[in-house]
Amino acid sequence: MDSKISQLKEILDQSKYTVALCGSGMMEEGEVLAIKRQERAYEIEEIYGYSSEELFTSAFYNTRPELFFKFYKEEIILHAPKDTSSGPALAAMEKAGRLKCIITSNVYELSQRAGCKNVINLHGSIYDNKCPRCKRQYPLEYIVKAKKVPICENCNVPVRPMISLFGEMIDSQKMTKATVEIDKADTLMLLGTNIDSEVFHQYIKYFKGNRMVIIHQNEHFKDRMADLVIIDHPKNVLPKLGY
């Protein structure tokens, strides 16, 4: 492991533009499984009578808001991952000039809470909630404290969590910004994800740099395409870089 840490530090020190892609493994190291993972998906269907792919949709938000928000509050907001040492390590890398941008599929602002500045939240954030009519913003606490459905005080309609629900397109501006960042990178770090990721594979094809690093708990057959692979949680690797 020590030799791989040294190799990783050398790659980052030589890089002029490093971009990190943070996937569901960053939640798993915080002791939370993604809602699509088989073990959790089974539990959700047992509890609610519907799959997460049905519950976490605009159709349920619009037609069955009580069940949508019950699921959203209990399984997304209150089931949030714990902060890990990955966040401060990434913030230290950014401050040292070794990390230019983080692109994440998570909705918990894990990196921002640790101090990272240049972050693209592809799927939005649980902290961003607004009325679909008047656009009034509401804090996360308003969603959590609502007895059933959080209602806009101006328009009397359900407040909309500004996150990408299943079946919805990712915001085009975020997609464009992400592809531009990846295109500029000479080093791409995949943290808690892999090359064949459902979310990131379409972005990775824009990478034209010369070094790809994967730090992930789960081995994947496409790992061989990377220049450096470390099979571990990022929280056990990144702090050892010493930035």
Tab-separated table of C-alpha atoms in Angstrom:
chain	number	residue	atom	x	y	z
A	1	MET	CA	0.000	0.000	0.000
A	2	ASP	CA	2.795	2.457	0.861
A	3	SER	CA	4.247	2.154	-2.638
A	4	LYS	CA	0.838	2.891	-4.170
A	5	ILE	CA	0.393	5.928	-1.930
A	6	SER	CA	3.796	7.203	-3.074
A	7	GLN	CA	2.860	6.549	-6.691
A	8	LEU	CA	-0.439	8.393	-6.256
A	9	LYS	CA	1.266	11.392	-4.656
A	10	GLU	CA	3.768	11.521	-7.493
A	11	ILE	CA	0.961	11.479	-10.054
A	12	LEU	CA	-0.889	14.289	-8.273
A	13	ASP	CA	2.247	16.382	-7.766
A	14	GLN	CA	3.046	16.151	-11.473
A	15	SER	CA	-0.518	16.864	-12.578
A	16	LYS	CA	-1.502	20.345	-13.689
A	17	TYR	CA	-5.242	19.697	-13.654
A	18	THR	CA	-6.757	16.906	-11.563
A	19	VAL	CA	-10.499	16.244	-11.493
A	20	ALA	CA	-12.206	13.790	-9.120
A	21	LEU	CA	-15.391	11.849	-9.815
A	22	CYS	CA	-17.113	10.837	-6.554
A	23	GLY	CA	-19.624	8.006	-6.746
A	24	SER	CA	-21.835	5.932	-4.474
A	25	GLY	CA	-18.806	4.367	-2.797
A	26	MET	CA	-18.295	7.700	-1.039
A	27	MET	CA	-21.676	7.140	0.637
A	28	GLU	CA	-20.873	3.526	1.413
A	29	GLU	CA	-17.721	4.499	3.274
A	30	GLY	CA	-20.065	6.699	5.333
A	31	GLU	CA	-22.066	3.551	6.161
A	32	VAL	CA	-24.997	4.086	3.777
A	33	LEU	CA	-25.922	1.909	0.808
A	34	ALA	CA	-27.335	3.561	-2.317
A	35	ILE	CA	-31.079	3.008	-2.696
A	36	LYS	CA	-30.513	0.994	-5.874
A	37	ARG	CA	-28.262	-1.536	-4.156
A	38	GLN	CA	-30.040	-4.872	-4.007
A	39	GLU	CA	-29.963	-5.256	-0.219
A	40	ARG	CA	-31.460	-1.842	0.416
A	41	ALA	CA	-33.852	-1.929	-2.533
A	42	TYR	CA	-35.413	-5.110	-1.129
A	43	GLU	CA	-35.907	-3.507	2.305
A	44	ILE	CA	-37.490	-0.400	0.762
A	45	GLU	CA	-40.014	-2.435	-1.220
A	46	GLU	CA	-40.866	-4.430	1.910
A	47	ILE	CA	-41.532	-1.226	3.893
A	48	TYR	CA	-43.344	0.918	1.313
A	49	GLY	CA	-44.862	-1.617	-1.065
A	50	TYR	CA	-43.110	0.011	-4.011
A	51	SER	CA	-39.584	-0.034	-5.379
A	52	SER	CA	-37.283	2.970	-5.003
A	53	GLU	CA	-37.469	3.387	-8.794
A	54	GLU	CA	-41.220	3.973	-8.408
A	55	LEU	CA	-41.166	6.029	-5.210
A	56	PHE	CA	-38.327	8.383	-6.096
A	57	THR	CA	-39.980	9.872	-9.173
A	58	SER	CA	-41.761	13.037	-10.220
A	59	ALA	CA	-44.888	10.912	-10.786
A	60	PHE	CA	-45.059	10.082	-7.064
A	61	TYR	CA	-44.140	13.650	-6.095
A	62	ASN	CA	-47.046	14.933	-8.207
A	63	THR	CA	-49.712	12.280	-7.545
A	64	ARG	CA	-48.805	10.712	-4.195
A	65	PRO	CA	-46.869	13.417	-2.358
A	66	GLU	CA	-47.484	12.009	1.142
A	67	LEU	CA	-45.826	8.697	0.283
A	68	PHE	CA	-43.124	10.431	-1.750
A	69	PHE	CA	-42.114	12.665	1.174
A	70	LYS	CA	-42.374	9.846	3.709
A	71	PHE	CA	-39.875	7.900	1.623
A	72	TYR	CA	-37.750	10.968	0.908
A	73	LYS	CA	-37.453	12.013	4.540
A	74	GLU	CA	-36.921	8.546	5.982
A	75	GLU	CA	-34.690	7.000	3.300
A	76	ILE	CA	-32.834	9.945	1.767
A	77	ILE	CA	-32.618	12.764	4.331
A	78	LEU	CA	-32.566	10.859	7.619
A	79	HIS	CA	-30.545	8.018	6.100
A	80	ALA	CA	-27.662	10.313	5.179
A	81	PRO	CA	-24.066	9.039	5.164
A	82	LYS	CA	-21.683	9.989	7.939
A	83	ASP	CA	-18.882	12.418	7.192
A	84	THR	CA	-15.559	10.646	6.699
A	85	SER	CA	-11.916	11.682	6.488
A	86	SER	CA	-12.212	11.774	2.674
A	87	GLY	CA	-13.867	15.206	2.820
A	88	PRO	CA	-11.092	17.069	4.696
A	89	ALA	CA	-8.467	15.242	2.616
A	90	LEU	CA	-10.081	16.431	-0.626
A	91	ALA	CA	-10.364	19.971	0.772
A	92	ALA	CA	-6.660	19.888	1.656
A	93	MET	CA	-5.818	18.685	-1.857
A	94	GLU	CA	-7.873	21.511	-3.346
A	95	LYS	CA	-6.237	24.102	-1.086
A	96	ALA	CA	-2.788	22.772	-2.049
A	97	GLY	CA	-3.640	23.190	-5.727
A	98	ARG	CA	-3.644	19.440	-6.370
A	99	LEU	CA	-7.371	19.156	-7.087
A	100	LYS	CA	-9.190	21.508	-9.433
A	101	CYS	CA	-12.731	20.155	-9.436
A	102	ILE	CA	-14.964	17.525	-7.826
A	103	ILE	CA	-17.882	16.067	-9.773
A	104	THR	CA	-20.230	14.070	-7.582
A	105	SER	CA	-23.368	11.998	-7.999
A	106	ASN	CA	-24.219	12.298	-4.303
A	107	VAL	CA	-26.824	14.763	-3.015
A	108	TYR	CA	-25.445	15.363	0.480
A	109	GLU	CA	-22.770	17.999	-0.214
A	110	LEU	CA	-20.196	15.819	1.542
A	111	SER	CA	-17.275	17.637	-0.089
A	112	GLN	CA	-18.647	21.151	0.451
A	113	ARG	CA	-19.308	20.485	4.125
A	114	ALA	CA	-15.646	19.559	4.463
A	115	GLY	CA	-14.525	22.806	2.831
A	116	CYS	CA	-14.229	22.038	-0.894
A	117	LYS	CA	-15.135	24.971	-3.145
A	118	ASN	CA	-15.270	23.842	-6.773
A	119	VAL	CA	-17.887	21.069	-6.710
A	120	ILE	CA	-20.434	20.060	-9.326
A	121	ASN	CA	-23.421	18.257	-7.791
A	122	LEU	CA	-24.735	16.439	-10.839
A	123	HIS	CA	-27.901	15.261	-9.102
A	124	GLY	CA	-28.529	18.370	-7.027
A	125	SER	CA	-28.560	18.750	-3.259
A	126	ILE	CA	-30.913	17.964	-0.384
A	127	TYR	CA	-30.179	21.490	0.868
A	128	ASP	CA	-31.790	23.054	-2.207
A	129	ASN	CA	-35.589	23.126	-1.952
A	130	LYS	CA	-37.969	25.529	-3.620
A	131	CYS	CA	-41.562	26.141	-4.566
A	132	PRO	CA	-42.172	25.127	-8.189
A	133	ARG	CA	-44.416	28.185	-8.658
A	134	CYS	CA	-43.003	31.196	-6.842
A	135	LYS	CA	-39.447	29.771	-6.528
A	136	ARG	CA	-39.264	30.608	-2.826
A	137	GLN	CA	-36.371	28.747	-1.221
A	138	TYR	CA	-36.889	26.559	1.845
A	139	PRO	CA	-34.203	25.152	4.165
A	140	LEU	CA	-33.784	21.423	4.691
A	141	GLU	CA	-35.216	21.792	8.206
A	142	TYR	CA	-38.538	22.906	6.714
A	143	ILE	CA	-38.781	19.641	4.787
A	144	VAL	CA	-37.816	17.519	7.790
A	145	LYS	CA	-40.208	19.222	10.233
A	146	ALA	CA	-43.248	19.096	7.945
A	147	LYS	CA	-45.770	16.645	9.395
A	148	LYS	CA	-46.569	15.106	6.036
A	149	VAL	CA	-46.040	17.183	2.893
A	150	PRO	CA	-43.987	20.410	3.071
A	151	ILE	CA	-46.220	23.077	1.565
A	152	CYS	CA	-45.150	26.447	0.178
A	153	GLU	CA	-46.473	29.162	2.494
A	154	ASN	CA	-47.183	31.411	-0.506
A	155	CYS	CA	-48.677	29.038	-3.071
A	156	ASN	CA	-50.025	26.125	-1.019
A	157	VAL	CA	-48.294	23.553	-3.258
A	158	PRO	CA	-45.675	20.942	-2.282
A	159	VAL	CA	-42.117	22.258	-2.043
A	160	ARG	CA	-39.845	20.581	-4.604
A	161	PRO	CA	-36.500	19.094	-3.554
A	162	MET	CA	-34.124	20.251	-6.293
A	163	ILE	CA	-32.538	16.875	-6.907
A	164	SER	CA	-32.698	14.628	-9.944
A	165	LEU	CA	-35.398	12.017	-9.477
A	166	PHE	CA	-35.318	8.694	-11.302
A	167	GLY	CA	-36.134	9.121	-14.976
A	168	GLU	CA	-35.317	12.837	-15.047
A	169	MET	CA	-32.594	14.354	-17.168
A	170	ILE	CA	-29.609	15.869	-15.390
A	171	ASP	CA	-29.467	19.648	-15.678
A	172	SER	CA	-27.833	20.424	-19.034
A	173	GLN	CA	-25.692	23.230	-17.602
A	174	LYS	CA	-24.233	20.870	-15.005
A	175	MET	CA	-23.592	18.252	-17.676
A	176	THR	CA	-21.797	20.765	-19.869
A	177	LYS	CA	-19.716	22.085	-16.984
A	178	ALA	CA	-18.748	18.537	-15.985
A	179	THR	CA	-17.656	17.571	-19.493
A	180	VAL	CA	-15.610	20.772	-19.822
A	181	GLU	CA	-13.803	20.046	-16.552
A	182	ILE	CA	-13.071	16.437	-17.530
A	183	ASP	CA	-11.860	17.539	-20.959
A	184	LYS	CA	-9.363	19.922	-19.287
A	185	ALA	CA	-8.029	17.283	-16.893
A	186	ASP	CA	-4.679	15.608	-17.350
A	187	THR	CA	-5.408	13.370	-14.337
A	188	LEU	CA	-8.795	11.845	-13.531
A	189	MET	CA	-9.502	10.282	-10.142
A	190	LEU	CA	-12.430	7.892	-9.748
A	191	LEU	CA	-13.359	7.752	-6.056
A	192	GLY	CA	-15.949	5.242	-4.936
A	193	THR	CA	-16.875	4.442	-8.517
A	194	ASN	CA	-15.517	2.685	-11.599
A	195	ILE	CA	-15.080	3.207	-15.335
A	196	ASP	CA	-18.316	1.360	-16.097
A	197	SER	CA	-20.385	3.494	-13.710
A	198	GLU	CA	-24.019	4.030	-14.690
A	199	VAL	CA	-23.623	7.724	-13.868
A	200	PHE	CA	-20.084	8.509	-14.971
A	201	HIS	CA	-19.290	6.323	-17.983
A	202	GLN	CA	-20.781	8.897	-20.363
A	203	TYR	CA	-18.533	11.603	-18.894
A	204	ILE	CA	-15.327	9.576	-18.752
A	205	LYS	CA	-15.244	9.368	-22.546
A	206	TYR	CA	-14.409	13.098	-22.588
A	207	PHE	CA	-11.185	12.464	-20.688
A	208	LYS	CA	-8.164	12.996	-22.936
A	209	GLY	CA	-5.517	13.189	-20.215
A	210	ASN	CA	-2.725	10.756	-19.502
A	211	ARG	CA	-3.350	9.445	-15.967
A	212	MET	CA	-6.410	7.741	-14.534
A	213	VAL	CA	-6.577	6.651	-10.891
A	214	ILE	CA	-9.255	4.457	-9.306
A	215	ILE	CA	-9.763	4.196	-5.549
A	216	HIS	CA	-12.713	1.961	-4.845
A	217	GLN	CA	-13.661	-0.789	-2.423
A	218	ASN	CA	-14.969	-3.115	-5.144
A	219	GLU	CA	-12.794	-4.554	-7.901
A	220	HIS	CA	-14.080	-4.261	-11.476
A	221	PHE	CA	-12.882	-5.944	-14.656
A	222	LYS	CA	-12.295	-2.559	-16.325
A	223	ASP	CA	-9.899	-1.465	-13.561
A	224	ARG	CA	-7.066	-2.626	-15.825
A	225	MET	CA	-7.679	0.424	-18.026
A	226	ALA	CA	-6.488	2.745	-15.229
A	227	ASP	CA	-2.880	3.710	-14.509
A	228	LEU	CA	-3.240	3.142	-10.773
A	229	VAL	CA	-5.848	1.139	-8.870
A	230	ILE	CA	-6.175	1.024	-5.093
A	231	ILE	CA	-8.813	-1.370	-3.761
A	232	ASP	CA	-9.920	0.374	-0.594
A	233	HIS	CA	-12.258	3.075	0.623
A	234	PRO	CA	-10.999	6.558	-0.306
A	235	LYS	CA	-11.145	7.522	3.386
A	236	ASN	CA	-8.341	5.030	4.057
A	237	VAL	CA	-6.147	6.395	1.246
A	238	LEU	CA	-6.554	10.135	0.683
A	239	PRO	CA	-5.511	11.312	4.190
A	240	LYS	CA	-2.197	9.453	3.767
A	241	LEU	CA	-1.197	11.805	0.955
A	242	GLY	CA	-0.379	14.428	3.549
A	243	TYR	CA	-1.638	17.561	1.774
